[in-house]
Structure formats: structure tokens, C-alpha cells
Coordinates of N, CA and C and ligand atoms in Angstrom, one line a residue:
M249 N 0.8 -1.2 0.0 CA 0.0 0.0 0.0 C 0.9 1.3 0.0
K250 N 1.9 1.2 0.8 CA 2.8 2.4 1.0 C 3.4 2.7 -0.4
V251 N 3.9 1.6 -1.1 CA 4.5 1.8 -2.4 C 3.6 2.5 -3.3
K252 N 2.3 2.1 -3.3 CA 1.3 2.6 -4.2 C 1.1 4.1 -4.0
S253 N 1.0 4.5 -2.7 CA 0.7 5.9 -2.4 C 1.9 6.8 -2.7
K254 N 3.1 6.2 -2.6 CA 4.3 6.9 -2.9 C 4.4 7.2 -4.5
S255 N 4.0 6.1 -5.2 CA 4.1 6.3 -6.7 C 3.0 7.3 -7.1
K256 N 1.8 7.2 -6.4 CA 0.7 8.2 -6.7 C 1.2 9.6 -6.5
K257 N 2.0 9.8 -5.4 CA 2.5 11.1 -5.1 C 3.4 11.6 -6.2
I258 N 4.3 10.7 -6.6 CA 5.3 11.0 -7.7 C 4.5 11.4 -9.0
N259 N 3.5 10.6 -9.3 CA 2.7 10.9 -10.5 C 2.1 12.3 -10.4
K260 N 1.6 12.6 -9.2 CA 0.9 13.8 -9.0 C 1.9 15.0 -9.2
A261 N 3.1 14.8 -8.6 CA 4.1 15.8 -8.7 C 4.5 16.0 -10.1
W262 N 4.7 14.9 -10.9 CA 5.1 15.0 -12.3 C 4.0 15.7 -13.1
L263 N 2.7 15.4 -12.8 CA 1.6 16.0 -13.5 C 1.6 17.5 -13.2
N264 N 1.8 17.8 -12.0 CA 1.9 19.2 -11.6 C 3.0 20.0 -12.3
D265 N 4.2 19.4 -12.3 CA 5.3 20.0 -13.0 C 4.9 20.2 -14.5
H266 N 4.3 19.1 -15.1 CA 4.0 19.1 -16.5 C 3.0 20.2 -16.9
I267 N 2.0 20.3 -16.1 CA 0.9 21.3 -16.3 C 1.5 22.8 -16.3
H268 N 2.4 23.0 -15.3 CA 2.9 24.3 -15.1 C 4.2 24.6 -15.9
D269 N 4.7 23.6 -16.6 CA 5.9 23.8 -17.3 C 5.8 24.7 -18.5
P270 N 6.6 25.8 -18.6 CA 6.4 26.7 -19.7 C 6.8 26.1 -21.0
Y271 N 7.7 25.1 -21.0 CA 8.1 24.5 -22.3 C 7.0 23.6 -22.9
V272 N 6.2 23.0 -22.0 CA 5.0 22.2 -22.4 C 4.0 23.1 -23.1
R273 N 3.8 24.3 -22.5 CA 2.8 25.2 -23.0 C 3.3 25.8 -24.4
L274 N 4.6 26.1 -24.4 CA 5.2 26.6 -25.6 C 5.1 25.6 -26.8
A275 N 5.4 24.3 -26.4 CA 5.4 23.3 -27.4 C 3.9 23.1 -28.0
Q276 N 3.0 23.2 -27.1 CA 1.6 23.2 -27.6 C 1.3 24.3 -28.5
K277 N 1.7 25.5 -28.1 CA 1.4 26.7 -28.8 C 2.1 26.7 -30.2
E278 N 3.4 26.2 -30.2 CA 4.2 26.3 -31.5 C 4.0 25.0 -32.3
G279 N 3.2 24.1 -31.8 CA 3.0 22.9 -32.7 C 4.0 21.8 -32.6
Y280 N 4.8 21.8 -31.5 CA 5.8 20.7 -31.4 C 5.2 19.5 -30.6
R281 N 5.6 18.3 -31.0 CA 5.1 17.1 -30.4 C 5.5 16.9 -29.0
S282 N 6.6 17.6 -28.6 CA 7.0 17.5 -27.2 C 7.9 18.7 -26.8
R283 N 8.1 18.9 -25.5 CA 8.9 20.0 -25.1 C 10.4 19.7 -25.4
A284 N 10.7 18.5 -25.8 CA 12.1 18.2 -26.1 C 12.6 19.0 -27.3
A285 N 11.7 19.6 -28.1 CA 12.2 20.4 -29.2 C 13.1 21.6 -28.7
Y286 N 12.8 22.1 -27.5 CA 13.5 23.3 -27.0 C 14.9 22.9 -26.5
K287 N 15.1 21.6 -26.3 CA 16.5 21.2 -25.9 C 17.4 21.3 -27.1
I288 N 17.0 20.7 -28.2 CA 17.8 20.7 -29.4 C 17.9 22.1 -29.9
K289 N 16.8 22.9 -29.8 CA 16.9 24.3 -30.3 C 17.9 25.1 -29.5
E290 N 18.0 24.9 -28.2 CA 19.0 25.7 -27.4 C 20.4 25.2 -27.7
I291 N 20.6 23.9 -27.9 CA 21.9 23.4 -28.2 C 22.3 24.0 -29.6
D292 N 21.4 23.9 -30.5 CA 21.7 24.4 -31.9 C 21.9 25.9 -31.9
E293 N 21.2 26.6 -31.1 CA 21.4 28.1 -31.1 C 22.7 28.5 -30.5
Q294 N 23.1 27.7 -29.6 CA 24.4 27.9 -29.0 C 25.6 27.6 -29.9
L295 N 25.4 26.5 -30.6 CA 26.6 26.0 -31.4 C 26.4 26.1 -32.9
Q296 N 25.3 26.5 -33.4 CA 25.0 26.7 -34.9 C 25.4 25.4 -35.6
L297 N 24.7 24.3 -35.2 CA 25.1 23.0 -35.8 C 24.3 22.7 -37.1
I298 N 23.0 23.0 -37.0 CA 22.1 22.6 -38.1 C 21.8 23.7 -39.1
K299 N 22.1 23.4 -40.3 CA 22.0 24.4 -41.4 C 21.3 23.7 -42.6
P300 N 20.6 24.6 -43.4 CA 19.9 24.0 -44.6 C 20.9 23.3 -45.5
G301 N 20.4 22.3 -46.1 CA 21.2 21.5 -47.1 C 21.9 20.3 -46.5
Q302 N 21.9 20.2 -45.1 CA 22.6 19.1 -44.5 C 21.9 17.8 -44.5
L303 N 22.6 16.7 -44.2 CA 22.0 15.4 -43.9 C 22.1 15.2 -42.4
V304 N 20.9 15.1 -41.7 CA 20.9 15.0 -40.3 C 20.3 13.6 -39.9
V305 N 20.9 12.9 -39.0 CA 20.3 11.6 -38.5 C 19.8 11.8 -37.1
D306 N 18.6 11.5 -36.9 CA 17.9 11.7 -35.5 C 17.7 10.3 -34.9
L307 N 18.5 10.0 -33.9 CA 18.3 8.7 -33.2 C 17.5 8.8 -32.0
G308 N 16.5 7.9 -31.8 CA 15.6 7.9 -30.7 C 14.7 9.1 -31.0
A309 N 14.1 9.1 -32.1 CA 13.4 10.3 -32.7 C 12.0 10.5 -32.2
A310 N 11.3 9.4 -31.7 CA 9.9 9.5 -31.4 C 9.6 10.3 -30.1
P311 N 8.6 11.0 -30.0 CA 7.5 11.2 -30.9 C 7.8 12.1 -32.1
G312 N 8.9 12.8 -32.1 CA 9.3 13.5 -33.3 C 9.6 15.0 -33.2
A313 N 9.7 15.5 -32.0 CA 9.9 17.0 -31.8 C 11.3 17.5 -32.4
W314 N 12.3 16.7 -32.2 CA 13.6 17.1 -32.8 C 13.6 17.1 -34.3
S315 N 13.0 16.1 -34.9 CA 12.8 16.0 -36.3 C 12.0 17.2 -36.8
Q316 N 11.0 17.5 -36.1 CA 10.1 18.7 -36.5 C 11.0 20.0 -36.5
Y317 N 11.9 20.1 -35.4 CA 12.7 21.3 -35.4 C 13.7 21.3 -36.6
V318 N 14.3 20.2 -36.9 CA 15.2 20.2 -38.0 C 14.5 20.4 -39.3
R319 N 13.3 19.8 -39.5 CA 12.5 20.0 -40.7 C 12.2 21.5 -40.9
R320 N 11.9 22.2 -39.8 CA 11.6 23.6 -39.9 C 12.9 24.4 -40.3
K321 N 14.0 24.0 -39.8 CA 15.3 24.7 -40.2 C 15.6 24.5 -41.6
F322 N 15.1 23.4 -42.2 CA 15.4 23.1 -43.6 C 14.3 23.6 -44.6
A323 N 13.4 24.4 -44.0 CA 12.3 25.0 -44.8 C 12.7 26.5 -45.1
P324 N 12.1 27.1 -46.1 CA 12.3 28.5 -46.3 C 11.7 29.3 -45.2
K325 N 12.3 30.5 -44.9 CA 11.9 31.3 -43.8 C 10.4 31.6 -43.8
D326 N 9.7 31.7 -45.0 CA 8.3 32.1 -45.0 C 7.4 30.9 -45.0
A327 N 7.9 29.7 -44.5 CA 7.1 28.5 -44.6 C 6.0 28.4 -43.5
G328 N 5.7 29.5 -42.9 CA 4.6 29.5 -41.9 C 5.1 29.1 -40.5
T329 N 4.2 28.8 -39.6 CA 4.6 28.5 -38.3 C 3.9 27.2 -37.8
G330 N 4.4 26.6 -36.7 CA 3.7 25.4 -36.2 C 4.4 24.1 -36.4
G331 N 5.3 23.8 -35.5 CA 6.0 22.5 -35.6 C 6.8 22.3 -36.9
A332 N 6.7 21.1 -37.5 CA 7.5 20.9 -38.7 C 6.8 21.7 -39.8
A333 N 7.7 22.2 -40.7 CA 7.2 22.9 -41.9 C 6.8 21.9 -42.9
V334 N 6.0 22.3 -43.9 CA 5.7 21.4 -45.0 C 6.1 22.1 -46.3
G335 N 6.1 21.4 -47.4 CA 6.5 22.0 -48.7 C 8.0 21.9 -48.9
E336 N 8.6 23.0 -49.4 CA 10.0 23.0 -49.8 C 10.9 22.5 -48.7
L337 N 11.8 21.6 -49.0 CA 12.7 21.0 -48.0 C 14.1 21.0 -48.6
N338 N 15.0 21.8 -47.9 CA 16.4 21.8 -48.4 C 17.3 21.1 -47.3
G339 N 17.4 19.8 -47.6 CA 18.2 19.0 -46.6 C 17.5 17.6 -46.5
T340 N 18.2 16.7 -45.8 CA 17.7 15.3 -45.6 C 17.7 15.0 -44.1
I341 N 16.6 14.4 -43.7 CA 16.4 14.0 -42.3 C 16.1 12.5 -42.3
I342 N 16.9 11.8 -41.5 CA 16.6 10.3 -41.3 C 16.4 10.1 -39.9
A343 N 15.2 9.7 -39.5 CA 14.9 9.5 -38.1 C 14.8 8.0 -37.8
L344 N 15.1 7.6 -36.6 CA 15.0 6.2 -36.2 C 14.5 6.0 -34.8
D345 N 13.7 5.1 -34.5 CA 13.2 4.8 -33.2 C 12.7 3.4 -33.0
L346 N 12.7 2.9 -31.8 CA 12.1 1.6 -31.5 C 10.6 1.7 -31.7
L347 N 10.0 2.9 -31.4 CA 8.6 3.1 -31.4 C 8.2 3.6 -32.8
D348 N 6.9 3.5 -33.0 CA 6.3 4.1 -34.2 C 6.4 5.6 -34.2
F349 N 6.3 6.2 -35.4 CA 6.5 7.7 -35.5 C 5.5 8.2 -36.4
E350 N 4.7 9.1 -36.0 CA 3.7 9.8 -36.9 C 4.5 10.5 -38.0
P351 N 4.2 10.2 -39.2 CA 5.0 10.8 -40.3 C 5.1 12.3 -40.3
I352 N 6.3 12.8 -40.7 CA 6.6 14.2 -40.8 C 7.0 14.3 -42.3
E353 N 6.3 15.2 -43.0 CA 6.6 15.3 -44.5 C 8.0 15.5 -44.8
G354 N 8.6 14.6 -45.6 CA 10.0 14.7 -46.0 C 11.0 14.0 -45.0
V355 N 10.5 13.6 -43.9 CA 11.4 12.9 -43.0 C 11.3 11.4 -43.2
Q356 N 12.5 10.8 -43.5 CA 12.5 9.3 -43.7 C 12.6 8.6 -42.3
F357 N 11.9 7.6 -42.1 CA 11.8 6.9 -40.8 C 12.1 5.4 -40.8
I358 N 12.9 5.0 -39.9 CA 13.2 3.6 -39.7 C 12.8 3.2 -38.3
Q359 N 11.9 2.2 -38.2 CA 11.5 1.7 -36.9 C 12.3 0.5 -36.5
G360 N 13.0 0.6 -35.4 CA 13.8 -0.5 -34.9 C 14.8 -0.1 -33.9
D361 N 15.5 -1.2 -33.4 CA 16.4 -1.0 -32.2 C 17.8 -0.7 -32.8
F362 N 18.3 0.5 -32.5 CA 19.6 0.9 -33.0 C 20.7 -0.1 -32.6
R363 N 20.5 -0.9 -31.6 CA 21.6 -1.8 -31.2 C 21.6 -3.0 -32.1
E364 N 20.6 -3.2 -32.9 CA 20.5 -4.4 -33.7 C 21.2 -4.2 -35.1
E365 N 22.0 -5.2 -35.4 CA 22.8 -5.0 -36.7 C 21.9 -4.8 -37.9
S366 N 20.7 -5.5 -37.9 CA 19.9 -5.4 -39.1 C 19.3 -3.9 -39.2
V367 N 19.1 -3.3 -38.1 CA 18.5 -1.9 -38.1 C 19.6 -1.0 -38.5
L368 N 20.8 -1.2 -38.0 CA 22.0 -0.4 -38.3 C 22.2 -0.5 -39.8
N369 N 22.1 -1.7 -40.4 CA 22.2 -1.9 -41.8 C 21.2 -1.1 -42.6
Q370 N 20.0 -1.1 -42.1 CA 18.9 -0.3 -42.8 C 19.3 1.2 -42.9
L371 N 19.8 1.7 -41.7 CA 20.2 3.1 -41.6 C 21.4 3.3 -42.6
T372 N 22.4 2.4 -42.5 CA 23.6 2.6 -43.4 C 23.1 2.6 -44.9
E373 N 22.2 1.8 -45.2 CA 21.7 1.7 -46.6 C 21.0 3.0 -47.0
L374 N 20.2 3.6 -46.1 CA 19.5 4.8 -46.4 C 20.5 6.0 -46.5
V375 N 21.5 6.0 -45.7 CA 22.5 7.1 -45.7 C 23.3 6.9 -47.0
G376 N 23.6 5.7 -47.4 CA 24.4 5.5 -48.6 C 25.8 6.1 -48.5
D377 N 26.2 6.7 -49.6 CA 27.6 7.2 -49.6 C 27.6 8.6 -49.1
R378 N 26.5 9.2 -48.8 CA 26.4 10.6 -48.4 C 27.0 10.8 -47.0
P379 N 27.9 11.7 -46.9 CA 28.5 12.0 -45.5 C 27.4 12.7 -44.7
V380 N 27.3 12.3 -43.4 CA 26.3 12.9 -42.5 C 26.9 14.1 -41.9
D381 N 26.1 15.2 -41.8 CA 26.6 16.4 -41.2 C 26.5 16.4 -39.7
V382 N 25.3 16.0 -39.2 CA 25.0 16.1 -37.8 C 24.2 14.8 -37.4
V383 N 24.6 14.2 -36.3 CA 23.9 13.1 -35.7 C 23.4 13.6 -34.4
I384 N 22.0 13.5 -34.2 CA 21.5 13.9 -32.9 C 20.8 12.7 -32.2
S385 N 21.2 12.5 -31.0 CA 20.6 11.3 -30.3 C 20.0 11.6 -29.0
D386 N 18.7 11.4 -28.9 CA 18.0 11.6 -27.6 C 17.6 10.3 -27.0
M387 N 18.3 9.2 -27.5 CA 18.0 7.8 -27.1 C 18.3 7.7 -25.6
A388 N 17.4 7.0 -24.9 CA 17.6 6.7 -23.5 C 17.1 5.3 -23.3
P389 N 17.9 4.4 -22.7 CA 17.3 3.1 -22.4 C 16.3 3.1 -21.3
N390 N 15.5 2.1 -21.2 CA 14.6 2.0 -20.0 C 15.5 1.8 -18.8
L391 N 15.4 2.8 -17.8 CA 16.3 2.6 -16.7 C 15.7 1.7 -15.6
S392 N 16.6 0.9 -15.1 CA 16.1 -0.1 -14.1 C 16.2 0.4 -12.7
G393 N 17.0 1.5 -12.5 CA 17.2 2.0 -11.1 C 18.5 1.3 -10.6
I394 N 19.0 0.3 -11.2 CA 20.3 -0.3 -10.8 C 21.4 0.4 -11.5
D395 N 22.1 1.2 -10.7 CA 23.1 2.1 -11.3 C 24.1 1.4 -12.3
V396 N 24.7 0.3 -11.9 CA 25.7 -0.3 -12.7 C 25.1 -0.7 -14.1
S397 N 23.9 -1.4 -14.0 CA 23.4 -1.9 -15.3 C 22.9 -0.7 -16.2
D398 N 22.3 0.3 -15.5 CA 21.8 1.5 -16.2 C 23.0 2.2 -17.0
S399 N 24.1 2.4 -16.2 CA 25.2 3.1 -16.9 C 25.8 2.3 -18.0
A400 N 25.8 1.0 -17.8 CA 26.3 0.1 -18.9 C 25.4 0.2 -20.2
R401 N 24.1 0.3 -20.0 CA 23.1 0.4 -21.1 C 23.3 1.8 -21.8
V402 N 23.5 2.8 -21.0 CA 23.7 4.2 -21.6 C 25.0 4.2 -22.4
E403 N 26.0 3.6 -21.8 CA 27.3 3.6 -22.4 C 27.3 2.8 -23.7
H404 N 26.6 1.7 -23.8 CA 26.5 1.0 -25.0 C 25.9 1.8 -26.1
L405 N 24.8 2.5 -25.8 CA 24.1 3.3 -26.8 C 25.0 4.4 -27.3
I406 N 25.8 5.0 -26.4 CA 26.7 6.1 -26.8 C 27.8 5.6 -27.6
E407 N 28.3 4.4 -27.2 CA 29.4 3.8 -28.0 C 29.0 3.6 -29.5
L408 N 27.7 3.0 -29.6 CA 27.2 2.8 -30.9 C 27.0 4.1 -31.7
A409 N 26.5 5.1 -31.0 CA 26.3 6.4 -31.7 C 27.7 7.0 -32.2
I410 N 28.7 6.9 -31.3 CA 30.0 7.4 -31.7 C 30.5 6.6 -32.9
D411 N 30.4 5.3 -32.8 CA 30.8 4.4 -33.9 C 30.2 4.8 -35.2
F412 N 28.8 5.0 -35.1 CA 28.1 5.4 -36.3 C 28.7 6.7 -36.9
A413 N 28.9 7.7 -36.0 CA 29.4 9.0 -36.4 C 30.8 8.8 -37.0
Q414 N 31.6 8.0 -36.4 CA 33.0 7.8 -37.0 C 32.9 7.2 -38.4
N415 N 31.9 6.3 -38.6 CA 31.9 5.7 -39.9 C 31.1 6.5 -41.0
H416 N 30.3 7.4 -40.6 CA 29.4 8.1 -41.6 C 29.5 9.6 -41.6
M417 N 30.1 10.2 -40.6 CA 30.0 11.6 -40.5 C 31.1 12.3 -41.2
K418 N 30.9 13.5 -41.7 CA 31.9 14.4 -42.2 C 33.0 14.6 -41.2
P419 N 34.2 14.8 -41.6 CA 35.3 15.1 -40.6 C 34.9 16.3 -39.6
D420 N 34.2 17.3 -40.2 CA 33.9 18.4 -39.3 C 32.5 18.4 -38.8
G421 N 31.8 17.2 -38.8 CA 30.5 17.0 -38.4 C 30.3 17.1 -36.9
A422 N 29.1 16.9 -36.4 CA 28.9 17.0 -35.0 C 27.9 15.9 -34.5
L423 N 28.2 15.4 -33.3 CA 27.3 14.4 -32.7 C 26.8 15.0 -31.4
V424 N 25.4 15.0 -31.2 CA 24.8 15.4 -30.0 C 24.2 14.2 -29.3
C425 N 24.6 13.9 -28.1 CA 24.0 12.7 -27.4 C 23.5 13.1 -26.0
K426 N 22.3 12.5 -25.7 CA 21.8 12.6 -24.3 C 22.6 11.6 -23.5
V427 N 23.0 12.1 -22.3 CA 23.7 11.3 -21.3 C 23.1 11.6 -20.0
F428 N 23.6 10.9 -18.9 CA 23.1 11.2 -17.6 C 24.2 11.4 -16.6
H429 N 24.1 12.4 -15.8 CA 25.1 12.6 -14.7 C 24.9 11.4 -13.7
G430 N 26.0 11.1 -13.1 CA 26.0 9.9 -12.2 C 27.1 9.0 -12.5
S431 N 27.1 7.8 -12.1 CA 28.2 6.9 -12.3 C 28.3 6.6 -13.8
G432 N 29.5 6.6 -14.3 CA 29.7 6.4 -15.8 C 29.8 7.6 -16.6
Y433 N 29.4 8.8 -16.0 CA 29.4 10.0 -16.8 C 30.8 10.4 -17.3
S434 N 31.8 10.3 -16.3 CA 33.2 10.7 -16.7 C 33.7 9.8 -17.8
Q435 N 33.3 8.5 -17.8 CA 33.7 7.6 -18.9 C 33.2 8.0 -20.3
L436 N 31.9 8.5 -20.2 CA 31.3 9.0 -21.5 C 32.0 10.2 -22.0
V437 N 32.3 11.1 -21.1 CA 33.1 12.3 -21.5 C 34.4 11.9 -22.2
E438 N 35.1 10.9 -21.5 CA 36.3 10.4 -22.0 C 36.2 9.8 -23.4
M439 N 35.1 9.0 -23.6 CA 34.8 8.4 -24.9 C 34.7 9.5 -26.0
F440 N 33.9 10.6 -25.6 CA 33.7 11.7 -26.5 C 35.1 12.4 -26.8
R441 N 35.9 12.5 -25.8 CA 37.2 13.2 -26.0 C 38.1 12.4 -26.9
Q442 N 38.0 11.1 -26.8 CA 38.9 10.3 -27.7 C 38.4 10.3 -29.1
A443 N 37.1 10.6 -29.3 CA 36.6 10.6 -30.7 C 36.6 12.0 -31.4
F444 N 36.4 13.0 -30.6 CA 36.1 14.4 -31.2 C 37.2 15.4 -30.8
R445 N 37.4 16.4 -31.6 CA 38.4 17.4 -31.4 C 37.8 18.4 -30.3
V446 N 36.5 18.7 -30.3 CA 35.9 19.6 -29.3 C 34.8 18.8 -28.7
V447 N 34.7 18.9 -27.3 CA 33.6 18.3 -26.6 C 33.0 19.3 -25.7
K448 N 31.7 19.5 -25.8 CA 31.0 20.4 -25.0 C 29.8 19.8 -24.2
P449 N 29.9 19.8 -22.9 CA 28.7 19.4 -22.2 C 27.7 20.5 -22.1
I450 N 26.4 20.2 -22.4 CA 25.4 21.3 -22.3 C 24.2 20.8 -21.6
K451 N 23.7 21.6 -20.6 CA 22.4 21.2 -19.9 C 21.5 22.4 -20.4
P452 N 20.6 22.1 -21.4 CA 19.7 23.2 -21.8 C 18.7 23.5 -20.7
K453 N 18.2 24.7 -20.8 CA 17.3 25.2 -19.8 C 16.0 24.3 -19.8
A454 N 15.7 23.8 -21.0 CA 14.5 23.0 -21.2 C 14.6 21.6 -20.5
S455 N 15.9 21.3 -20.2 CA 16.1 20.0 -19.5 C 15.9 20.3 -18.0
R456 N 14.9 19.6 -17.4 CA 14.5 19.9 -16.0 C 15.7 19.8 -15.0
D457 N 15.8 20.7 -14.1 CA 16.9 20.8 -13.1 C 17.0 19.5 -12.4
K458 N 15.8 18.9 -12.0 CA 15.9 17.7 -11.2 C 16.2 16.5 -12.0
S459 N 16.3 16.6 -13.3 CA 16.6 15.4 -14.1 C 18.2 15.3 -14.2
A460 N 18.7 14.1 -14.2 CA 20.1 13.9 -14.3 C 20.6 14.0 -15.8
E461 N 19.6 14.1 -16.6 CA 19.9 14.2 -18.1 C 20.7 15.4 -18.4
T462 N 21.7 15.2 -19.3 CA 22.4 16.4 -19.9 C 22.9 15.9 -21.3
F463 N 23.6 16.8 -22.0 CA 23.9 16.4 -23.4 C 25.4 16.6 -23.6
L464 N 26.0 15.7 -24.4 CA 27.4 15.9 -24.8 C 27.4 16.2 -26.3
V465 N 28.2 17.2 -26.7 CA 28.3 17.5 -28.1 C 29.7 17.3 -28.5
G466 N 29.9 16.5 -29.5 CA 31.3 16.3 -30.0 C 31.3 16.9 -31.4
I467 N 32.4 17.8 -31.6 CA 32.5 18.4 -32.9 C 33.8 18.1 -33.6
G468 N 33.8 17.7 -34.8 CA 35.0 17.4 -35.5 C 35.7 16.1 -35.1
L469 N 35.7 15.1 -36.0 CA 36.3 13.8 -35.7 C 37.8 13.9 -35.6
K470 N 38.3 13.2 -34.6 CA 39.8 13.1 -34.5 C 40.3 12.2 -35.5
N471 N 41.5 12.3 -35.9 CA 42.2 11.3 -36.8 C 41.5 11.4 -38.2
R472 N 41.0 12.5 -38.6 CA 40.4 12.6 -40.0 C 41.1 13.7 -40.7
Ligands
SAM170 N1 13.9 13.5 -29.3 C1 12.6 12.9 -29.2 C2 11.6 14.0 -29.6 O1 12.0 15.1 -29.8 O2 10.4 13.7 -29.8 C3 12.3 12.3 -27.9 C4 13.1 11.1 -27.6 S1 12.6 10.1 -26.2 C5 13.2 11.0 -24.9 C6 13.7 8.8 -26.3 C7 13.4 7.8 -27.5 O3 14.5 6.9 -27.6 C8 12.2 6.9 -27.2 O4 11.2 7.2 -28.2 C9 12.8 5.5 -27.3 O5 11.9 4.6 -28.0 C10 14.0 5.7 -28.1 N2 15.0 4.7 -27.9 C11 15.5 4.2 -26.8 N3 16.4 3.2 -27.0 C12 16.4 3.0 -28.3 C13 17.1 2.1 -29.2 N4 17.9 1.2 -28.7 N5 16.9 2.2 -30.5 C14 16.1 3.1 -31.0 N6 15.4 4.0 -30.2 C15 15.6 4.0 -28.9

């Protein structure tokens, strides 16, 4: 019984935060599928990573707010307002997720687990010979609460994302990955430092203070 009332309390607190969250309201107003849009927006505005004409791969893309943001950046300035733009598209977006994804005009989608070779092969096939400009990953494993296994799962996803970037990204491209503060964080920073010339940790304002979530951005591949 005690456990039930504690989880009820947590749900109530979450609901309360959600209702009063300015980013939730803004996302509703601006037509984004989730408040996550403002995390990539802030990272992009700080580092100027996403530009028209690029090839962007969005890993862990569902429900689609990051892809909507990129889709809008690839549209002409006068393409109207409200989430993803429609019509003229200057650039390529490939999105991937375990879950289904409501289509976004012009965004190519692969449903599957990024850790599976067959899914990675589908992505590689879709990318073809084109060098990727930016890889953005908001993927997060289902956390068990057991620190050691959770950090191993996060590390595995990051390792695969770095590997993908090393195999497909332009030498001066960028990889944005969601990571978590806590055990294993310094190893992730080290993995980024070994792979990229510049590594920037960013905690966007849209990422809740109480969340351990943060982002690592690697710019420019080493040894290229
Ligand atoms: N950036 C997204 C947006 O703007 O709508 C939100 C992403 S959500 C926080 C994390 C996503 O990562 C989930 O949809 C989940 O299904 C996906 N994910 C987690 N592990 C994955 C994996 N191994 N392969 C593919 N997707 C994965």
C-alpha cells in the first residue's frame, strides 16, 4: 500500500510540473510534439550545428519534436509556423526509433532498435555514400534503477552512436548525445574526448533541473 501511495505522489508531482511547465505550453502553442524540441533548439542556437542543405540523422526520434525542429530549419523562412514545416525542403532528415513515429513530411523513418545489426544496416543503406553532417541522439534506455546496469546500457548506446558518427559523419560534423550525470558520466566524456576534437557538455534550460539528463556535443572527428 505504501509503495502505491508513494508512486501516486510522484505521478501527481510529475503532472503538476508538466501542467505548469512553460516549455510544455510553448510546445503546444508552437505545434511541437513534445517539449524536447527546445532542448535541441537551445543546443543548436548555442553551437550553430544545423544548417539548410545538410544530412541529419535523428536517433531515438519518437514522438518527433527534434525532427520537427530540423524539418523547420530546412524550410524557407516564409514556410509559416507550427511544428514541422511542409513543402520545400532543403536537406535530408533520417529518423530512427524503437517506437512508431507519426510521419513528418519529408522525414525518412526507420522503426527498430539501434543496437541491432539489421537496423543499423537499414540506416547505413538509407544514408548510402552521403556523408552525414549532424547526428542527434536523444535515445535513452529504459532505466532499471540499478546504477551499474543502467550506466552500462547508456554507455552501450553512446558507444554505438560514436561508432556510427565515426563511420558516416563528415570530418567536421557533430554528434549530440543525451547522457546522464552519475556513475559512468566521466567515462562517457572520455569516450567523446577520444573521438572528437571539441567536446561540450550542455544542460539546456528546457532539461529539468531535477533530471540527471544532460547532453554531450562532439564536434570534428579526431584522426580525420
Ligand atoms: N527527441 C525525441 C523527440 O523530440 O520527440 C524524444 C526522444 S525520447 C526522450 C527517447 C526515445 O529513444 C524513445 O522514443 C525511445 O523509444 C528511443 N530509444 C531508446 N532506446 C532506443 C534504441 N535502442 N533504438 C532506437 N530508439 C531507442
